[in-house]
PDB file of C-alpha atoms in Angstrom:
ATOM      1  CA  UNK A 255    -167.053-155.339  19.062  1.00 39.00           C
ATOM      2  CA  UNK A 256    -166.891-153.545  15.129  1.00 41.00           C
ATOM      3  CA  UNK A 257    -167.857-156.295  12.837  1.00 40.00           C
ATOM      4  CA  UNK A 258    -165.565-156.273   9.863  1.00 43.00           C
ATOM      5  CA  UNK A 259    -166.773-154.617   7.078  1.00 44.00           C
ATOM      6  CA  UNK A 260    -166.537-157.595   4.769  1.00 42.00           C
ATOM      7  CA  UNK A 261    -168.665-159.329   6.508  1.00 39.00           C
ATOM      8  CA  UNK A 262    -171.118-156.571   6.683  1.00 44.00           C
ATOM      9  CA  UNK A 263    -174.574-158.108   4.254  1.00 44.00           C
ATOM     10  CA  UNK A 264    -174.456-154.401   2.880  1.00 61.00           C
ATOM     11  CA  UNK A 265    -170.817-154.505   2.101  1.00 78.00           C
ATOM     12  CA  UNK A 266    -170.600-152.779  -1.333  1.00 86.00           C
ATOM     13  CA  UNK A 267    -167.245-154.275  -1.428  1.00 90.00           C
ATOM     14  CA  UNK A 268    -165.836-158.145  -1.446  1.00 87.00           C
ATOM     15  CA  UNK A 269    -162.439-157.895  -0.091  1.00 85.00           C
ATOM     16  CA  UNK A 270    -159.495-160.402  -1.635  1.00 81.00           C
ATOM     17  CA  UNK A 271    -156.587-161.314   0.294  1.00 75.00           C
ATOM     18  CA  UNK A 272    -153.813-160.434  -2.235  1.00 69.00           C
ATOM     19  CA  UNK A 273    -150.650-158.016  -2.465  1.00 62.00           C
ATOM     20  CA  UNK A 274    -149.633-155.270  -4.352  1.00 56.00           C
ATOM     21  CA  UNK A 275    -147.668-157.197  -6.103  1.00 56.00           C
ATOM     22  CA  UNK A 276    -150.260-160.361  -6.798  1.00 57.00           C
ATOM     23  CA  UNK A 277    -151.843-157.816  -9.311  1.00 57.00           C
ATOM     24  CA  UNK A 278    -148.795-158.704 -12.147  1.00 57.00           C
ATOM     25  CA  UNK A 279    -148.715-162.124 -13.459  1.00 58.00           C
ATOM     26  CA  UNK A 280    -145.741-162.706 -15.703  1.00 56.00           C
ATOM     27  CA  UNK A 281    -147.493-164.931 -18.122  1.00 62.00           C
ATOM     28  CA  UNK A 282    -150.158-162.270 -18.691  1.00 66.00           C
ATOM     29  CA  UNK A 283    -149.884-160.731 -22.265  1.00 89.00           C
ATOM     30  CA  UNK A 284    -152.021-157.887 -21.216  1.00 94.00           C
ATOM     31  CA  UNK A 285    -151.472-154.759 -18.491  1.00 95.00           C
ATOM     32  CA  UNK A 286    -154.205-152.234 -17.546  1.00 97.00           C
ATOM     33  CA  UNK A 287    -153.212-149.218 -17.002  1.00 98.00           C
ATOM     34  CA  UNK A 288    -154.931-145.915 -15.107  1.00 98.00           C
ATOM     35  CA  UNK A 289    -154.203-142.743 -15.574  1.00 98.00           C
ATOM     36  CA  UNK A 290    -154.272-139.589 -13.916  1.00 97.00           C
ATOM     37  CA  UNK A 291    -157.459-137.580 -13.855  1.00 95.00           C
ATOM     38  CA  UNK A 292    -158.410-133.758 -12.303  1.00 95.00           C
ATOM     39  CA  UNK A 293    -161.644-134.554 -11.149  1.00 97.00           C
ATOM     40  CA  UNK A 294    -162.316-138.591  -9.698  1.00 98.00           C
ATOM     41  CA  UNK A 295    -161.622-138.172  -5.916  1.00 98.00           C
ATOM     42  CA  UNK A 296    -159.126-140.114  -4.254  1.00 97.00           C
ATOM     43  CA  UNK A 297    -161.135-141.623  -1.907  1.00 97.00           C
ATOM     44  CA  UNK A 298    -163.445-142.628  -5.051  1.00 98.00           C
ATOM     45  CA  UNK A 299    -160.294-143.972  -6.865  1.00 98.00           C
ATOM     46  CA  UNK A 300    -159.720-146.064  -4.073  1.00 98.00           C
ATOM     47  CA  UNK A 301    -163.229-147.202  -3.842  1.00 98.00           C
ATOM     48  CA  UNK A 302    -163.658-148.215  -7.100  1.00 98.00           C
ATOM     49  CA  UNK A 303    -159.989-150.314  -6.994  1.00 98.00           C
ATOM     50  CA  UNK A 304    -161.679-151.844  -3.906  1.00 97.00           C
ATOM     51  CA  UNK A 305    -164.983-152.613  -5.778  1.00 97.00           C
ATOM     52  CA  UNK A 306    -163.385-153.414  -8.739  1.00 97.00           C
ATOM     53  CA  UNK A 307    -160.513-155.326  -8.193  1.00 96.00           C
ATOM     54  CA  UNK A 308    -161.060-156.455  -4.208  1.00 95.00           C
ATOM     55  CA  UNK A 309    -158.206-154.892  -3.126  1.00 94.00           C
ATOM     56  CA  UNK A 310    -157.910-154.535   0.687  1.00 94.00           C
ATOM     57  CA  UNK A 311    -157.189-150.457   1.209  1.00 95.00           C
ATOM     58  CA  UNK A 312    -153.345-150.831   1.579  1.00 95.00           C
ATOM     59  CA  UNK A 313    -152.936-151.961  -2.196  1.00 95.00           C
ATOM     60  CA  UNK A 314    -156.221-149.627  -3.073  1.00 97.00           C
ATOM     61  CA  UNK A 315    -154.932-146.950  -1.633  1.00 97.00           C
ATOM     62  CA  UNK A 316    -151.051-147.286  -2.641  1.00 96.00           C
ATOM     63  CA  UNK A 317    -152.415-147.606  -6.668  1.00 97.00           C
ATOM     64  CA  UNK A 318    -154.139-144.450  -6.377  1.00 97.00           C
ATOM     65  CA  UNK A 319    -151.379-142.834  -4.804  1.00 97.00           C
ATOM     66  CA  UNK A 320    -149.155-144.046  -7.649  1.00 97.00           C
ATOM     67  CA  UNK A 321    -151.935-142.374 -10.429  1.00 98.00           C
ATOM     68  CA  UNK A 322    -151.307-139.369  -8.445  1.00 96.00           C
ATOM     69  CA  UNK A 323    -147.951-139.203  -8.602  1.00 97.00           C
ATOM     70  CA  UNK A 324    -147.060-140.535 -11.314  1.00 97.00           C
ATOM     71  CA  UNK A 325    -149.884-140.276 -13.714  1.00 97.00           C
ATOM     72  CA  UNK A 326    -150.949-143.691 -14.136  1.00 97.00           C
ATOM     73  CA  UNK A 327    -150.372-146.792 -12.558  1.00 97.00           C
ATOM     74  CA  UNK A 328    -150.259-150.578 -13.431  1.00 96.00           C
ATOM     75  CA  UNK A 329    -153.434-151.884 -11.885  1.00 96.00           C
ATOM     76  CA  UNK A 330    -153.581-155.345 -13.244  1.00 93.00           C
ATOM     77  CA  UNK A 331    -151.852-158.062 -15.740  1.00 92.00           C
ATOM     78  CA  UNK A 332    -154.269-160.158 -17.033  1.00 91.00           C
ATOM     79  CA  UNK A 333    -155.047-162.035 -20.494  1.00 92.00           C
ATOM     80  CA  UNK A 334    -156.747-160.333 -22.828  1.00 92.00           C
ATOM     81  CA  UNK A 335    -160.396-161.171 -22.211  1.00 93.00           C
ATOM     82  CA  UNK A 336    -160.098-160.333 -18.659  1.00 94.00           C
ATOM     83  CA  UNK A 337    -157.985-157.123 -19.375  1.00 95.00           C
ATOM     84  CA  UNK A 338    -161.064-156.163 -21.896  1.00 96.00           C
ATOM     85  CA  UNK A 339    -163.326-156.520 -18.691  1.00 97.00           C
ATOM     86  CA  UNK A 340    -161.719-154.606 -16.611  1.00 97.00           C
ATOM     87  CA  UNK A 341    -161.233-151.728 -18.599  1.00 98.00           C
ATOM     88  CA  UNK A 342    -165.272-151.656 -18.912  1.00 98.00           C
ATOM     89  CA  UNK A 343    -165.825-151.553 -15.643  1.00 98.00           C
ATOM     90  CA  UNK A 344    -163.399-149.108 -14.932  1.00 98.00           C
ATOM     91  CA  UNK A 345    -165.368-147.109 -17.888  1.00 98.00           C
ATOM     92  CA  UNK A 346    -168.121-147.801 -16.165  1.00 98.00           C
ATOM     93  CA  UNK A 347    -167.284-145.652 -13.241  1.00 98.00           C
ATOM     94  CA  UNK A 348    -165.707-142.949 -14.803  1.00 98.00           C
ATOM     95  CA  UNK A 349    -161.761-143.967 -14.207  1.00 98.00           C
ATOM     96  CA  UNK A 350    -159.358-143.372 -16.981  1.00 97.00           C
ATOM     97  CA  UNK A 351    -158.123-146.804 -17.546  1.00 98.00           C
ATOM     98  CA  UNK A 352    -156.463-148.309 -20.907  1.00 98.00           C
ATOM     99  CA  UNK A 353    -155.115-151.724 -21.627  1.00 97.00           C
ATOM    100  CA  UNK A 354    -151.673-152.264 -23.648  1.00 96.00           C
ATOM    101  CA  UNK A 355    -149.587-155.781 -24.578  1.00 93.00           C
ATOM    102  CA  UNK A 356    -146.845-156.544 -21.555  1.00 88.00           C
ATOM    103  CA  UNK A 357    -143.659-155.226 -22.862  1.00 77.00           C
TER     104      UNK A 357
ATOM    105  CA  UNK B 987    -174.223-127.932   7.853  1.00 56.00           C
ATOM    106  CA  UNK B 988    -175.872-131.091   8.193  1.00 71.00           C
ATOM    107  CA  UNK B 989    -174.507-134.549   6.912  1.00 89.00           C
ATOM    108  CA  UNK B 990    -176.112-135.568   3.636  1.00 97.00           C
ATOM    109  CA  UNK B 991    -175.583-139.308   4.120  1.00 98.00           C
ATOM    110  CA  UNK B 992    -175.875-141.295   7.230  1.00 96.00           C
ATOM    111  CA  UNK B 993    -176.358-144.426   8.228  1.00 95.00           C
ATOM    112  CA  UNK B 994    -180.045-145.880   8.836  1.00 95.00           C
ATOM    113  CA  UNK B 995    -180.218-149.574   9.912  1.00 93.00           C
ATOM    114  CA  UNK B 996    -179.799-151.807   6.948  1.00 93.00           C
ATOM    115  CA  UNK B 997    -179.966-148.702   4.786  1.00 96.00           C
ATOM    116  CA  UNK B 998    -177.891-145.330   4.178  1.00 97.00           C
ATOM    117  CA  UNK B 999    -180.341-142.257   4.199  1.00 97.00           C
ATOM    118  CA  UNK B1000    -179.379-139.354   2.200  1.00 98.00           C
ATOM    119  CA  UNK B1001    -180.842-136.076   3.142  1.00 98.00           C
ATOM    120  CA  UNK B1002    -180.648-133.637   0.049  1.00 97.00           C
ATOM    121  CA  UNK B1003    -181.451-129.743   0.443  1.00 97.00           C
ATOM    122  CA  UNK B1004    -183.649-128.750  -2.229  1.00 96.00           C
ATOM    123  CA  UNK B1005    -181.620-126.652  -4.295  1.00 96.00           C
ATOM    124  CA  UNK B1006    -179.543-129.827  -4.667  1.00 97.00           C
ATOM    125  CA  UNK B1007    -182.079-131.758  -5.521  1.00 97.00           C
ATOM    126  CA  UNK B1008    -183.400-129.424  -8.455  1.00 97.00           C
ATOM    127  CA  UNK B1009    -179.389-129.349  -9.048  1.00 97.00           C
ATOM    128  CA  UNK B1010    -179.423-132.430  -9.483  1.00 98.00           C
ATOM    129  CA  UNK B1011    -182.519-133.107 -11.660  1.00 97.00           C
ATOM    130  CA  UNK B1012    -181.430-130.640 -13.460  1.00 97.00           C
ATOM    131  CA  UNK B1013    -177.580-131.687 -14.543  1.00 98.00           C
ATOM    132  CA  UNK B1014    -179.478-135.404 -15.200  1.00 98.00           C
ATOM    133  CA  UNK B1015    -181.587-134.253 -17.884  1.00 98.00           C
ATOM    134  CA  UNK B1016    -178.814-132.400 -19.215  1.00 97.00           C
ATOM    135  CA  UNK B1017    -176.551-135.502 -18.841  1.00 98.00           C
ATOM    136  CA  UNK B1018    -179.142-137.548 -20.320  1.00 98.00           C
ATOM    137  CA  UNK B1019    -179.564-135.389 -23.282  1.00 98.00           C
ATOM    138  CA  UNK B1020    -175.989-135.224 -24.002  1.00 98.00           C
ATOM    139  CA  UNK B1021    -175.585-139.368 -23.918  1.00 97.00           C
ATOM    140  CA  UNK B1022    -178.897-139.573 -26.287  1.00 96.00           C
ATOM    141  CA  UNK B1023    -177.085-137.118 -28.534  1.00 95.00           C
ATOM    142  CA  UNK B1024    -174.006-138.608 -28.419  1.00 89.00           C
ATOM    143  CA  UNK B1025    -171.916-136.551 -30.632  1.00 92.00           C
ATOM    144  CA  UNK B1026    -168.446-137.807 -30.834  1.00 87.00           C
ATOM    145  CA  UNK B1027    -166.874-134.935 -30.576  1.00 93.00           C
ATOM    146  CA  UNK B1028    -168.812-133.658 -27.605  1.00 97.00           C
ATOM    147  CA  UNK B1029    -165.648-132.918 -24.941  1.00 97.00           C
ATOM    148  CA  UNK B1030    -168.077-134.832 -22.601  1.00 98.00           C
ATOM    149  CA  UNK B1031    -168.688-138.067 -24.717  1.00 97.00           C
ATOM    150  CA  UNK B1032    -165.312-138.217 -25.112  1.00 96.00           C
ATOM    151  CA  UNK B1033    -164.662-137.956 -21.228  1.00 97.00           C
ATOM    152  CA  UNK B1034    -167.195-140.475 -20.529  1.00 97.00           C
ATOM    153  CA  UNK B1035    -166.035-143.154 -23.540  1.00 97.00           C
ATOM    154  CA  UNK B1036    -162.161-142.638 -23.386  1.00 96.00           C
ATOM    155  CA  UNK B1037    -159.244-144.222 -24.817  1.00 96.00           C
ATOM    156  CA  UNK B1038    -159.808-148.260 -24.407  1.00 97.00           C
ATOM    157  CA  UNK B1039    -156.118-149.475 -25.656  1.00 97.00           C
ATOM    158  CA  UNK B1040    -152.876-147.019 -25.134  1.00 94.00           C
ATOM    159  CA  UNK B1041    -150.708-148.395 -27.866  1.00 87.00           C
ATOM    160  CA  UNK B1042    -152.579-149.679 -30.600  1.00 92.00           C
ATOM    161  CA  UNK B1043    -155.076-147.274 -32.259  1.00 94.00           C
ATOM    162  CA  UNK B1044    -157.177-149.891 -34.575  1.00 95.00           C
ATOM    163  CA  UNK B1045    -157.980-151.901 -31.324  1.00 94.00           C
ATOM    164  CA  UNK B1046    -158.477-148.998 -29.774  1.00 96.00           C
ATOM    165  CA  UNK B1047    -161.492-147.951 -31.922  1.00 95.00           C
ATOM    166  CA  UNK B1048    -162.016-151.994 -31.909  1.00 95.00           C
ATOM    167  CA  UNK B1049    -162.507-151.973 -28.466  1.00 96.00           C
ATOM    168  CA  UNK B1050    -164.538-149.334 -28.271  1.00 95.00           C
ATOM    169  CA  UNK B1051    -166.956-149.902 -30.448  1.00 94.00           C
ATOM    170  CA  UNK B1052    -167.347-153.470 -28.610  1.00 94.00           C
ATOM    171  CA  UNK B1053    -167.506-151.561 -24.954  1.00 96.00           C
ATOM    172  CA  UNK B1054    -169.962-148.311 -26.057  1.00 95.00           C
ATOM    173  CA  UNK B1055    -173.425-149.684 -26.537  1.00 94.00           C
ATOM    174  CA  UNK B1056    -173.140-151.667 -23.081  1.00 95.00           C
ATOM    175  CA  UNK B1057    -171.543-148.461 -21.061  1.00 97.00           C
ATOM    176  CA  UNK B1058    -174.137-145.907 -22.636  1.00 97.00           C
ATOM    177  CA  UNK B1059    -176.749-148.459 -21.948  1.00 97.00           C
ATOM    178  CA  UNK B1060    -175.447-148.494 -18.373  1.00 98.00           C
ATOM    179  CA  UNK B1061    -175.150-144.905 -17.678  1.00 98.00           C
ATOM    180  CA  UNK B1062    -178.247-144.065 -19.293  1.00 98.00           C
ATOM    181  CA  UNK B1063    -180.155-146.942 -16.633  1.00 98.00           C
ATOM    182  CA  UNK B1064    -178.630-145.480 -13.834  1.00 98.00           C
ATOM    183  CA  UNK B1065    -179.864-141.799 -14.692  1.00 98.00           C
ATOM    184  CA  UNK B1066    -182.862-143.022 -15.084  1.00 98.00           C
ATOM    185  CA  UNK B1067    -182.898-145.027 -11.692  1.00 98.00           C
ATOM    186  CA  UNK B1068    -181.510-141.823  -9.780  1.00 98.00           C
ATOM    187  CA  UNK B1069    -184.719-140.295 -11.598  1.00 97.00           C
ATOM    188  CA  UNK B1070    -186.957-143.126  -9.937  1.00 98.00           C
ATOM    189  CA  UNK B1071    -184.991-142.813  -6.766  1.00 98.00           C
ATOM    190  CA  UNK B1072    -185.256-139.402  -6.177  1.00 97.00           C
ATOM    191  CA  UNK B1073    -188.988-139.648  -7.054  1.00 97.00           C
ATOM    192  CA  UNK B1074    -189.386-142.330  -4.085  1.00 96.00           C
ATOM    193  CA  UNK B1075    -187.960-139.612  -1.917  1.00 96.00           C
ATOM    194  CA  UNK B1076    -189.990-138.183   0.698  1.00 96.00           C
ATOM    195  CA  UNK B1077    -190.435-134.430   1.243  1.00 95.00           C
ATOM    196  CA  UNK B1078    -187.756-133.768   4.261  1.00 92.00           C
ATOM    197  CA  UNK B1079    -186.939-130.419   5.827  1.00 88.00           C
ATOM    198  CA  UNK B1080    -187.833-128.620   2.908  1.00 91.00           C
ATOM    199  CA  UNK B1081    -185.493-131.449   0.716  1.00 96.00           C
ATOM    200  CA  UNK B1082    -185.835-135.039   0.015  1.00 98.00           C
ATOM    201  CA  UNK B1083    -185.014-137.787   2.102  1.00 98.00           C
ATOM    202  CA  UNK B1084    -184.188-141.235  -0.187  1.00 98.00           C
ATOM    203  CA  UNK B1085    -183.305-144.537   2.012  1.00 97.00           C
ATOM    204  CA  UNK B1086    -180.940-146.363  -0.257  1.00 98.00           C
ATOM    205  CA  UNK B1087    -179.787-149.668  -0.110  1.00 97.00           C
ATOM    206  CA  UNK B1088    -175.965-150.736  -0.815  1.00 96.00           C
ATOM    207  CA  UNK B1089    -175.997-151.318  -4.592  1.00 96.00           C
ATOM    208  CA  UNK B1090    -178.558-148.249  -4.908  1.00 98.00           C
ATOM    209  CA  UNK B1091    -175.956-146.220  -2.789  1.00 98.00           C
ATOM    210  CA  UNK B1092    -173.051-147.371  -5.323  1.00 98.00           C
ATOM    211  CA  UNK B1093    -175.647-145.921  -8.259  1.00 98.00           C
ATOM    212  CA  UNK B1094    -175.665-142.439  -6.496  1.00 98.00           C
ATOM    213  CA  UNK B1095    -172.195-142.245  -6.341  1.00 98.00           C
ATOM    214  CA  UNK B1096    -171.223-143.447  -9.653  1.00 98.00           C
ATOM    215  CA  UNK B1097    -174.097-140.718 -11.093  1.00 98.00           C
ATOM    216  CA  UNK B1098    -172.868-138.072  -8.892  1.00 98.00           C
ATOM    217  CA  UNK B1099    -168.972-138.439 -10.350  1.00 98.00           C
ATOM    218  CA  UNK B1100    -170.388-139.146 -13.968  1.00 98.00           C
ATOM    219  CA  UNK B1101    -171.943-135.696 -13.267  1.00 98.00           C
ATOM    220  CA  UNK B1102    -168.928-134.558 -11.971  1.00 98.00           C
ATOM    221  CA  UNK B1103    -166.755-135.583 -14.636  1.00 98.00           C
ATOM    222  CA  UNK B1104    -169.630-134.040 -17.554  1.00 98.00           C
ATOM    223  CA  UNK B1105    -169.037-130.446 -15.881  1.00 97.00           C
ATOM    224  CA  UNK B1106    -165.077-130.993 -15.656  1.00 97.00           C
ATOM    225  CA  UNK B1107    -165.105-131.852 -19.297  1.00 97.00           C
ATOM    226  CA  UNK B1108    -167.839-128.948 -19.841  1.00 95.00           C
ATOM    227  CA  UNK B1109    -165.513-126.389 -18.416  1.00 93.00           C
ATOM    228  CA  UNK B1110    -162.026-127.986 -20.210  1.00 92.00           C
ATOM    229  CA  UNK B1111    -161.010-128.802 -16.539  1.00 92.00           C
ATOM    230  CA  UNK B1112    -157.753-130.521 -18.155  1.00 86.00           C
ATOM    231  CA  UNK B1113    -156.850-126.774 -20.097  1.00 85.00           C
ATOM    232  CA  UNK B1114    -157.659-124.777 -17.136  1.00 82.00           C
ATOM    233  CA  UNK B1115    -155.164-126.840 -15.039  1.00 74.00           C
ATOM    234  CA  UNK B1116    -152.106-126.295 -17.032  1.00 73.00           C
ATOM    235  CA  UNK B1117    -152.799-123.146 -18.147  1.00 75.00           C
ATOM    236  CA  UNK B1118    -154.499-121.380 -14.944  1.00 74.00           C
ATOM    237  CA  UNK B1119    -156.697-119.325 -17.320  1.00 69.00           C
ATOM    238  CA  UNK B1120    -158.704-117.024 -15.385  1.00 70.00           C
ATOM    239  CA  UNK B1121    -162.190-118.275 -14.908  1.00 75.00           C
ATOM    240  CA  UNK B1122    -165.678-116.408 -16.114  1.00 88.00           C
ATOM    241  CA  UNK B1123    -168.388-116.672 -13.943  1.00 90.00           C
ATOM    242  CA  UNK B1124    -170.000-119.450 -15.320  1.00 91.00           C
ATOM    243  CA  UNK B1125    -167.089-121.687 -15.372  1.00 91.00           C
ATOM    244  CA  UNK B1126    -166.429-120.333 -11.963  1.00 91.00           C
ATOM    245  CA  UNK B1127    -170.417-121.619 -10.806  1.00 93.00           C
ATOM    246  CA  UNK B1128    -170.034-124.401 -12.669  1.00 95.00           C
ATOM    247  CA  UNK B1129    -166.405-125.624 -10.639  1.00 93.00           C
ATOM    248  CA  UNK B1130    -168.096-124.871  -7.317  1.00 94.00           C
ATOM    249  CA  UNK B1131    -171.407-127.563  -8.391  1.00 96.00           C
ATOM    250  CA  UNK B1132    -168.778-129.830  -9.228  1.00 96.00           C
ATOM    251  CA  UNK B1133    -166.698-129.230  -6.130  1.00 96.00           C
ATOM    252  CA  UNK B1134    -170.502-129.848  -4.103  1.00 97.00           C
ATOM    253  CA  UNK B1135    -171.003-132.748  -5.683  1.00 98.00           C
ATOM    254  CA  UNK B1136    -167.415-134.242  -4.778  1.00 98.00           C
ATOM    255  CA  UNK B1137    -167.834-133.111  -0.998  1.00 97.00           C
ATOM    256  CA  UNK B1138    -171.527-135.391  -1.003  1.00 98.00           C
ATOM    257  CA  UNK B1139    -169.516-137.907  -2.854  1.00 98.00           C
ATOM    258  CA  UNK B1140    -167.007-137.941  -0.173  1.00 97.00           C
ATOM    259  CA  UNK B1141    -169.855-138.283   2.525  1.00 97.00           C
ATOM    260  CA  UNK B1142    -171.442-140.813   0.840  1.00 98.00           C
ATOM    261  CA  UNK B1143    -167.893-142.695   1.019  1.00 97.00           C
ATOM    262  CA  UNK B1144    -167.369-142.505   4.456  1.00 96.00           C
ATOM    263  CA  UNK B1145    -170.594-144.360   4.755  1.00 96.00           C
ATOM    264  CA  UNK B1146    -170.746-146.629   2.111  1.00 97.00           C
ATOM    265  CA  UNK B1147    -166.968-147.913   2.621  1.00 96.00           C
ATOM    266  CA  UNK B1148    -164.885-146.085   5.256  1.00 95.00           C
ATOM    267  CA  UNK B1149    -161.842-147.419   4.056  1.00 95.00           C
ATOM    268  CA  UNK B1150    -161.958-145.636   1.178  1.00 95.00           C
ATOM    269  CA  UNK B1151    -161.788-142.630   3.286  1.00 94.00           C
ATOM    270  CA  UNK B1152    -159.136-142.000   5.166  1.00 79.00           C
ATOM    271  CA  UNK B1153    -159.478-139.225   7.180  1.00 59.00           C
ATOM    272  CA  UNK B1154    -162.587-140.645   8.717  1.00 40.00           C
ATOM    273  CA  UNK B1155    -162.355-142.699  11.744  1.00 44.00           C
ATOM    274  CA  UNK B1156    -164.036-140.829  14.345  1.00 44.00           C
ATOM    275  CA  UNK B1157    -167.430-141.160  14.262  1.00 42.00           C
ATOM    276  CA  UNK B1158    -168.432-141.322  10.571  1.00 41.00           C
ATOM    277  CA  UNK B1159    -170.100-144.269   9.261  1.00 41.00           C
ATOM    278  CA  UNK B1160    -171.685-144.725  12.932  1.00 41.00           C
ATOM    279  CA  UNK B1161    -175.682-146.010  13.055  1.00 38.00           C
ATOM    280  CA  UNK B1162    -177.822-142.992  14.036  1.00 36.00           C
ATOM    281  CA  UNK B1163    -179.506-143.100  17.583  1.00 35.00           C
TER     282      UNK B1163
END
């Protein structure tokens, strides 16, 4: 039997049980955006959505899909603090990510 | 060609060749000089300390003036702990062999794209695209280290987090005999 990888102690990621859609909150004045970029890898786009966010691969994986085709892709609604965090992180490992007011 | 990351017990055990270690020393220093540096309009600083807020330019430079000291402290610590990592190593196969744990493993790849993404900026990755100049020879070298770097990144992926990667679910990831 395959343990999940969640519960692995070396999991680099901590997996949340939400839906694509869970990442928009109405009341939040702030979205973060990321955009397109010729070099991160998909499968490190994904990763770091996973890490960052603890998105389960479906929603991971169906962002970065969106950045691809699209050239960016609303990641997360949040208030501003938390939008500021985010978009250091997301610095932090090299994705393209901005934040903008909700329109 | 053998795998540069596999699974070791607790630990995933990367296997580098030693031209890509002294690769990799090398494009550290160089990385490491650049951040020190940090001229602003150095294609690579701005790669690596981008656009912060997309419609609002004064809280854009707000922003990231508040976010800069704490990233280039970050990326600076993690060049210096690949430095410290790969000096751990142990002389493998005429390479290095480095056990890493799962937050050290996370630090290799996040140095390995930061790497990535100093050449693509280096090179004007962004230009080339649209335009499809024709490459020299360095830019040419330079594309195919950054292309070797993604395809260890990619291996270190299919370790580290399989889901990630896609295309591997037969075998990858699997504990070594």
């Amino acid at each position: 039997m395959a343990p999940l990888l969640s519960a692995a102690p070396t999991s680099p990621v901590r997996e949340r049980d939400v839906t694509t859609e869970d990442r928009v909150r109405p009341d939040a004045p702030w979205d973060v955006l990321v955009w397109d970029d010729p070099v991160n890898l998909m499968s490190y786009v994904v990763f770091v959505f996973r890490r960052v966010f603890g998105y389960p691969e479906p929603v991971a994986r169906k962002l970065m899909l969106e950045v691809h085709h699209q050239g960016r892709a609303l990641v997360a609604s949040e208030p501003r603090e938390q939008a500021e965090f985010y978009v250091q992180q997301l610095h932090g490992y090299g994705l393209h990510a901005t934040m903008q007011r909700s329109s | 060609m053998s795998r540069a990351f596999r699974r070791h017990g607790e630990s995933i055990r990367m296997q580098l060749a030693g031209g890509e270690v002294d690769l990799l020393r090398s494009m550290r220093d160089g990385l490491r000089a650049v951040l020190s540096d940090g001229a602003p309009d150095d294609p690579v600083i701005a790669r690596l300390f981008p656009t912060a807020v997309s419609d609002d330019s004064e809280a854009d430079i707000e922003l990231r003036r508040l976010l800069r000291d704490e990233l280039l402290s970050a990326r600076l610590a993690a060049l210096d702990d690949l430095h410290a990592l790969l000096e751990q190593g142990r002389a493998s196969r005429g390479g290095l062999r480095v056990d890493l744990d799962a937050e050290q493993a996370v630090l290799v790849l996040g140095v390995f794209n930061d790497l990535r993404l100093a050449i693509g900026a280096r090179v004007g990755i962004e230009q080339l695209e649209r335009e499809q100049l024709p490459s020299d020879e360095a830019t040419t070298q330079r594309l195919a280290v950054m292309d070797h770097f993604g395809w260890l990144q990619e291996q270190l992926l299919a370790v580290l987090d399989p889901p990630s990667v896609q295309l591997h679910h037969d075998g990858d990831g699997q504990e070594e005999p």
